Short mmCIF file of C-alpha atoms in Angstrom, two decimals:
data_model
loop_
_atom_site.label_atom_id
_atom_site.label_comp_id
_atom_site.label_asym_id
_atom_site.label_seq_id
_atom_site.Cartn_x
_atom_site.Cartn_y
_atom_site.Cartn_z
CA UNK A 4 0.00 0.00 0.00
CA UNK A 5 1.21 3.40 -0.83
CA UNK A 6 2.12 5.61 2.25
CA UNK A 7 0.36 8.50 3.75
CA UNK A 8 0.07 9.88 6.58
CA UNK A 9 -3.22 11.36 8.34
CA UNK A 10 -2.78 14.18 11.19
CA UNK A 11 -6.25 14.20 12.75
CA UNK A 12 -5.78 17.54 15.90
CA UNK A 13 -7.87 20.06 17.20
CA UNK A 14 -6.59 23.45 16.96
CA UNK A 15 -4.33 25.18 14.94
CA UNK A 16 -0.82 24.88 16.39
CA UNK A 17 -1.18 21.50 17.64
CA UNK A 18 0.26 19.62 14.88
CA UNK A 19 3.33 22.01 14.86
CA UNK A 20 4.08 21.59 18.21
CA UNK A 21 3.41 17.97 18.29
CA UNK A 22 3.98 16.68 14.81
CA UNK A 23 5.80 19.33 13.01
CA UNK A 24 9.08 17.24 12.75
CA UNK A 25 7.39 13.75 11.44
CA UNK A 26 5.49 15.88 8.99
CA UNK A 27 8.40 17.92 7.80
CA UNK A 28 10.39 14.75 7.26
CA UNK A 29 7.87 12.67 5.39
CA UNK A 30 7.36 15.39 2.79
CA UNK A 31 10.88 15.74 2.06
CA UNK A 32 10.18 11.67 1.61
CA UNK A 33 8.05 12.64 -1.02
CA UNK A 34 4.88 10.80 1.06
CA UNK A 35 2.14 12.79 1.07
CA UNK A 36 0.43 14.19 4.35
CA UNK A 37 -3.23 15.06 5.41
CA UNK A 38 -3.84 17.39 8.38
CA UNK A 39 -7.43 17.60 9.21
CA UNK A 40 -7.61 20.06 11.79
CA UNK A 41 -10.60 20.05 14.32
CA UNK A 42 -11.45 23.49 14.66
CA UNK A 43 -9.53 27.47 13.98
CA UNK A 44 -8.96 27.63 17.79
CA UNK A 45 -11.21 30.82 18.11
CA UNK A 46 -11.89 30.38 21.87
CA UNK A 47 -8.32 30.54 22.53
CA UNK A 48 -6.92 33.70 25.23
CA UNK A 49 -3.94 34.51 23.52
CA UNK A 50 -3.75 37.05 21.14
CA UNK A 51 -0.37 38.17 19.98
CA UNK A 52 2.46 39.28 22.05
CA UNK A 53 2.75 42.06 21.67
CA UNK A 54 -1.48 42.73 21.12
CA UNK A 55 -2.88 42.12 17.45
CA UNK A 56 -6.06 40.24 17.50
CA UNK A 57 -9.62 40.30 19.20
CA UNK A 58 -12.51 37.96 19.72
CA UNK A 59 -13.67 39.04 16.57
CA UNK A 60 -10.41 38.70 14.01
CA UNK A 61 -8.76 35.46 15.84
CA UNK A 62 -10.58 32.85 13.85
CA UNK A 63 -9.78 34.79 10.53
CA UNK A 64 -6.01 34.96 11.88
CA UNK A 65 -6.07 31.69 13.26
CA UNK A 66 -7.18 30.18 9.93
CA UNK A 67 -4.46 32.10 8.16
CA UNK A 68 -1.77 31.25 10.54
CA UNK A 69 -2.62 27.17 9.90
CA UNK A 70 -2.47 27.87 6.24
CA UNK A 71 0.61 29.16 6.83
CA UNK A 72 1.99 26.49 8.93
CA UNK A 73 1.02 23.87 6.46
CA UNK A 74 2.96 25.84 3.73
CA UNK A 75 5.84 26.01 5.80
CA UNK A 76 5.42 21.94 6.64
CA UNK A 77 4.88 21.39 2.83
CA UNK A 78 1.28 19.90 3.57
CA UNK A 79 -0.56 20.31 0.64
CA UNK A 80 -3.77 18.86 1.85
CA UNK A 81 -5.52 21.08 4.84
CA UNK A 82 -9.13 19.88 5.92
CA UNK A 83 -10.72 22.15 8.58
CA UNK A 84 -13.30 20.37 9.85
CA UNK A 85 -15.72 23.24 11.08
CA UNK A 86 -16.11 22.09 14.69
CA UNK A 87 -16.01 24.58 17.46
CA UNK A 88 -13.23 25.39 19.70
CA UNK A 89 -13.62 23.64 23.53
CA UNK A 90 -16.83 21.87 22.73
CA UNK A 91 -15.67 19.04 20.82
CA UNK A 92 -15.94 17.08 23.80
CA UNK A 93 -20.15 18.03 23.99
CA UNK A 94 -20.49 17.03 20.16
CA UNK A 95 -22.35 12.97 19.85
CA UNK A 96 -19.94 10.42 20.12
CA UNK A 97 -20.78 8.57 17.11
CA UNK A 98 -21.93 11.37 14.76
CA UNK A 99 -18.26 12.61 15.72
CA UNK A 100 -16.79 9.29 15.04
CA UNK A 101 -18.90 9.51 11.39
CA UNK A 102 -16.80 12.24 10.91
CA UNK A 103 -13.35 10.76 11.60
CA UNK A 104 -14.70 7.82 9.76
CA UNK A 105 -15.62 9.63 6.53
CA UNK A 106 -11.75 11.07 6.30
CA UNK A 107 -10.51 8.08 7.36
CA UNK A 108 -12.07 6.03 4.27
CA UNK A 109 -11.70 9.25 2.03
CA UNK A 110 -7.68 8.81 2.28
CA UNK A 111 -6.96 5.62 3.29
CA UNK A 112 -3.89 6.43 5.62
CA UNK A 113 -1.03 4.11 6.49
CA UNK A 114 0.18 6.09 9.60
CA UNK A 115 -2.76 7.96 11.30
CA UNK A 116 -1.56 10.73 14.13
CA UNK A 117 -4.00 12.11 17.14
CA UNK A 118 -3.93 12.65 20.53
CA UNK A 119 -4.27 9.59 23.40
CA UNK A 120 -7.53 9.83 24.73
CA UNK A 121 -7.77 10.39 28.32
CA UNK A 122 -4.01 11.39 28.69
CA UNK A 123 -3.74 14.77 26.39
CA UNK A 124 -4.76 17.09 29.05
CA UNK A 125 -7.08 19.49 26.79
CA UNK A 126 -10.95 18.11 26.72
CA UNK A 127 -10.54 18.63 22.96
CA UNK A 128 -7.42 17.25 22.66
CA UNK A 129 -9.11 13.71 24.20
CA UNK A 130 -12.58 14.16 22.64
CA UNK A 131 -10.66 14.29 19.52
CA UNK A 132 -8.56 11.09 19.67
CA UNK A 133 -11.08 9.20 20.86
CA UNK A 134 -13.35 10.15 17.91
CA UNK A 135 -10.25 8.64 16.06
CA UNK A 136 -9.99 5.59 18.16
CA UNK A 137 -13.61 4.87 17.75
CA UNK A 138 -13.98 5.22 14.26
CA UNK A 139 -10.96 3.22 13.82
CA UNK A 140 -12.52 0.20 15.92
CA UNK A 141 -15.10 0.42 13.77
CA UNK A 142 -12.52 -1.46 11.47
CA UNK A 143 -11.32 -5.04 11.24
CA UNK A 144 -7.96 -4.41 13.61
CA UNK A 145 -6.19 -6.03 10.05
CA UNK A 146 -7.45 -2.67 8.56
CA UNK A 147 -6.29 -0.47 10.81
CA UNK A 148 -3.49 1.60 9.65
CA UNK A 149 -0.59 2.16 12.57
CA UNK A 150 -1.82 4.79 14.69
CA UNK A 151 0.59 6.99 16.58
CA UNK A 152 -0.67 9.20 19.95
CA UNK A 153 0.36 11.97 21.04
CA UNK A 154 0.50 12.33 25.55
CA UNK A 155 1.31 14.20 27.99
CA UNK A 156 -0.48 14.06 31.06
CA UNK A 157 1.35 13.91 34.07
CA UNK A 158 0.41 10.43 34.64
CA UNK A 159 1.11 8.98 31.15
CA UNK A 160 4.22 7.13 32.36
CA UNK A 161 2.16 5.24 35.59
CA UNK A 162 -0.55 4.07 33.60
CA UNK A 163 0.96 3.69 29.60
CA UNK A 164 4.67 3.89 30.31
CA UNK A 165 7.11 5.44 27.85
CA UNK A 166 6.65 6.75 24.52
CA UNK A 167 7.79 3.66 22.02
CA UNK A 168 8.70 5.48 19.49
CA UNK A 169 10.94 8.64 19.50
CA UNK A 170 12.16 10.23 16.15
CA UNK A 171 15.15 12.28 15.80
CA UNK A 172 14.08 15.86 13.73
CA UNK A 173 17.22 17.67 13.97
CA UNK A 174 17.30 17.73 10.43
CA UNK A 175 14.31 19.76 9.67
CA UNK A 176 14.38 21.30 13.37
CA UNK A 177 14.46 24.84 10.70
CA UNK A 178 11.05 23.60 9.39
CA UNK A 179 9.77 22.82 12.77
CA UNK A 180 10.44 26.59 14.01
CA UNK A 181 8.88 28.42 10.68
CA UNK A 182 5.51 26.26 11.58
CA UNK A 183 5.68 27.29 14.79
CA UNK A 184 6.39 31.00 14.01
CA UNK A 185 3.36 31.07 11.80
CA UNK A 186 0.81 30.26 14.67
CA UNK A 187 2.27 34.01 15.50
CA UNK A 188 -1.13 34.97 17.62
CA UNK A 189 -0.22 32.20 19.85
CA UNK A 190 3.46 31.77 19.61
CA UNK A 191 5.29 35.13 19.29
CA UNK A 192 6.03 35.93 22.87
CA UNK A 193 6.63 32.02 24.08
CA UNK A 194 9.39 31.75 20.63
CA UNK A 195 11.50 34.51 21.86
CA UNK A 196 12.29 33.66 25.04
CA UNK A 197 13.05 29.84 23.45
CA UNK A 198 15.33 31.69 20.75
CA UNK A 199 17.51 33.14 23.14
CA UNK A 200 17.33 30.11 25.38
CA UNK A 201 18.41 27.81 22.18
CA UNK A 202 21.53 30.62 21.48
CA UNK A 203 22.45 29.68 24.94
CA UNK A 204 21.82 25.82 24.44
CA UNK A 205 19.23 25.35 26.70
CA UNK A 206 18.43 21.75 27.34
CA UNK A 207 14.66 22.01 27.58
CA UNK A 208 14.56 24.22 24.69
CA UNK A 209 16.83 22.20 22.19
CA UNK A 210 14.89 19.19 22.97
CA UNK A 211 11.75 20.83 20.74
CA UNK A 212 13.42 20.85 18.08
CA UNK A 213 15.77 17.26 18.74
CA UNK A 214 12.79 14.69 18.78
CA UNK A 215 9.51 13.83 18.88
CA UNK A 216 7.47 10.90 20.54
CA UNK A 217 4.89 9.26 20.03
CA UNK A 218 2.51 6.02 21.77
CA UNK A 219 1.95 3.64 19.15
CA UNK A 220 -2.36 3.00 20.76
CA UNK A 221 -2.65 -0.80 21.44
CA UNK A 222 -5.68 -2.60 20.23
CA UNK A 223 -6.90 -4.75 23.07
CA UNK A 224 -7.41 -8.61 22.08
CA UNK A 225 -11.55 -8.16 22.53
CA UNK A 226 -11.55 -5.79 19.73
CA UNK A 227 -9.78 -7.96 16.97
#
């Protein structure tokens, strides 16, 4: 089967915190990547540092800042799904599930990317990888295409243990930042205090832009 990778997130700016590297590097592959992106993130607080934005002009900004983010990563197919910003987790389970199914079919990934339900902090971020996980069990577990999750409660290690896979992204750490930059309502003031903290080779700081990791979600036995 030809590969491609599926990116199912939230908000705009989660899949260049989270998944910027993996996408970067699979485009320079050549293997083409889908990012269908929850909702524009219009109930979030920030809104520029310094000022720019309002209640009104953040989802307008917000959309244009993903678009711009996806350039940077090379994604060439962007799918904003229309759902609204800290209510995903109120939206019906299955008709939410229909909808992760539908883009699931409609592309046919071999690696799909979301967040680990119940350990992604954000009710969105779980609502939303649940939705994945459900409409994936809706699948013979033969079907299912390998599904990496993203974690990072602060009991992920007690009750799933460590991240089994951890990629290296030094290599397109420069497309990592420019995706990151473009989320510039939510990002500005948090990316220069990293700067100068990466010019003095900060530990916590280089390891953003180092690696990534990811829980490859376990299908239990009773759903085979």
């Amino acid at each position: 089967m030809k590969e491609h990778v599926l990116v199912i997130l939230p908000h705009p700016d989660d899949e260049s915190f989270g998944v910027a590297g993996l996408i970067a590097q699979k485009r320079k592959a050549g293997i083409p990547v889908t990012y269908a992106c929850g909702t524009l993130g219009e109930m979030g607080r920030n809104m520029g540092n310094p000022l720019f934005a309002n209640r009104e002009s953040l989802p307008i900004i917000r959309k244009k800042e993903l678009e711009d983010a996806c350039r940077a990563m090379d994604v060439q197919d962007l799918r904003m799904l229309g759902l609204r910003d800290k209510t995903i987790e109120f939206e019906d389970d299955e008709e939410l599930a229909d909808m992760m199914e539908e883009i699931i079919d409609n592309v046919e990934p071999t690696l799909i990317v979301t967040f680990y339900p119940g350990f992604a902090v954000h009710p969105d971020h779980d609502a939303c990888g649940a939705a994945v996980i459900r409409a994936l069990k809706r699948r013979p577990i033969e079907k299912r295409p390998v599904t990496y999750c993203l974690a990072f409660s602060n009991n992920r290690f007690e009750k799933i243990g460590d991240p089994d896979i951890t990629i290296n992204i030094t290599d397109v750490a420069d497309i990592k930042l420019q995706a990151l930059k473009a989320h510039r309502s939510q990002t500005e003031g948090m990316l220069k205090q990293m700067e100068e903290k990466l010019l003095n080779n900060d530990p916590e700081a280089k390891h953003w832009f180092e690696q990534e990791t990811y829980y490859t979600y376990k299908w239990e036995d009773r759903e085979k």
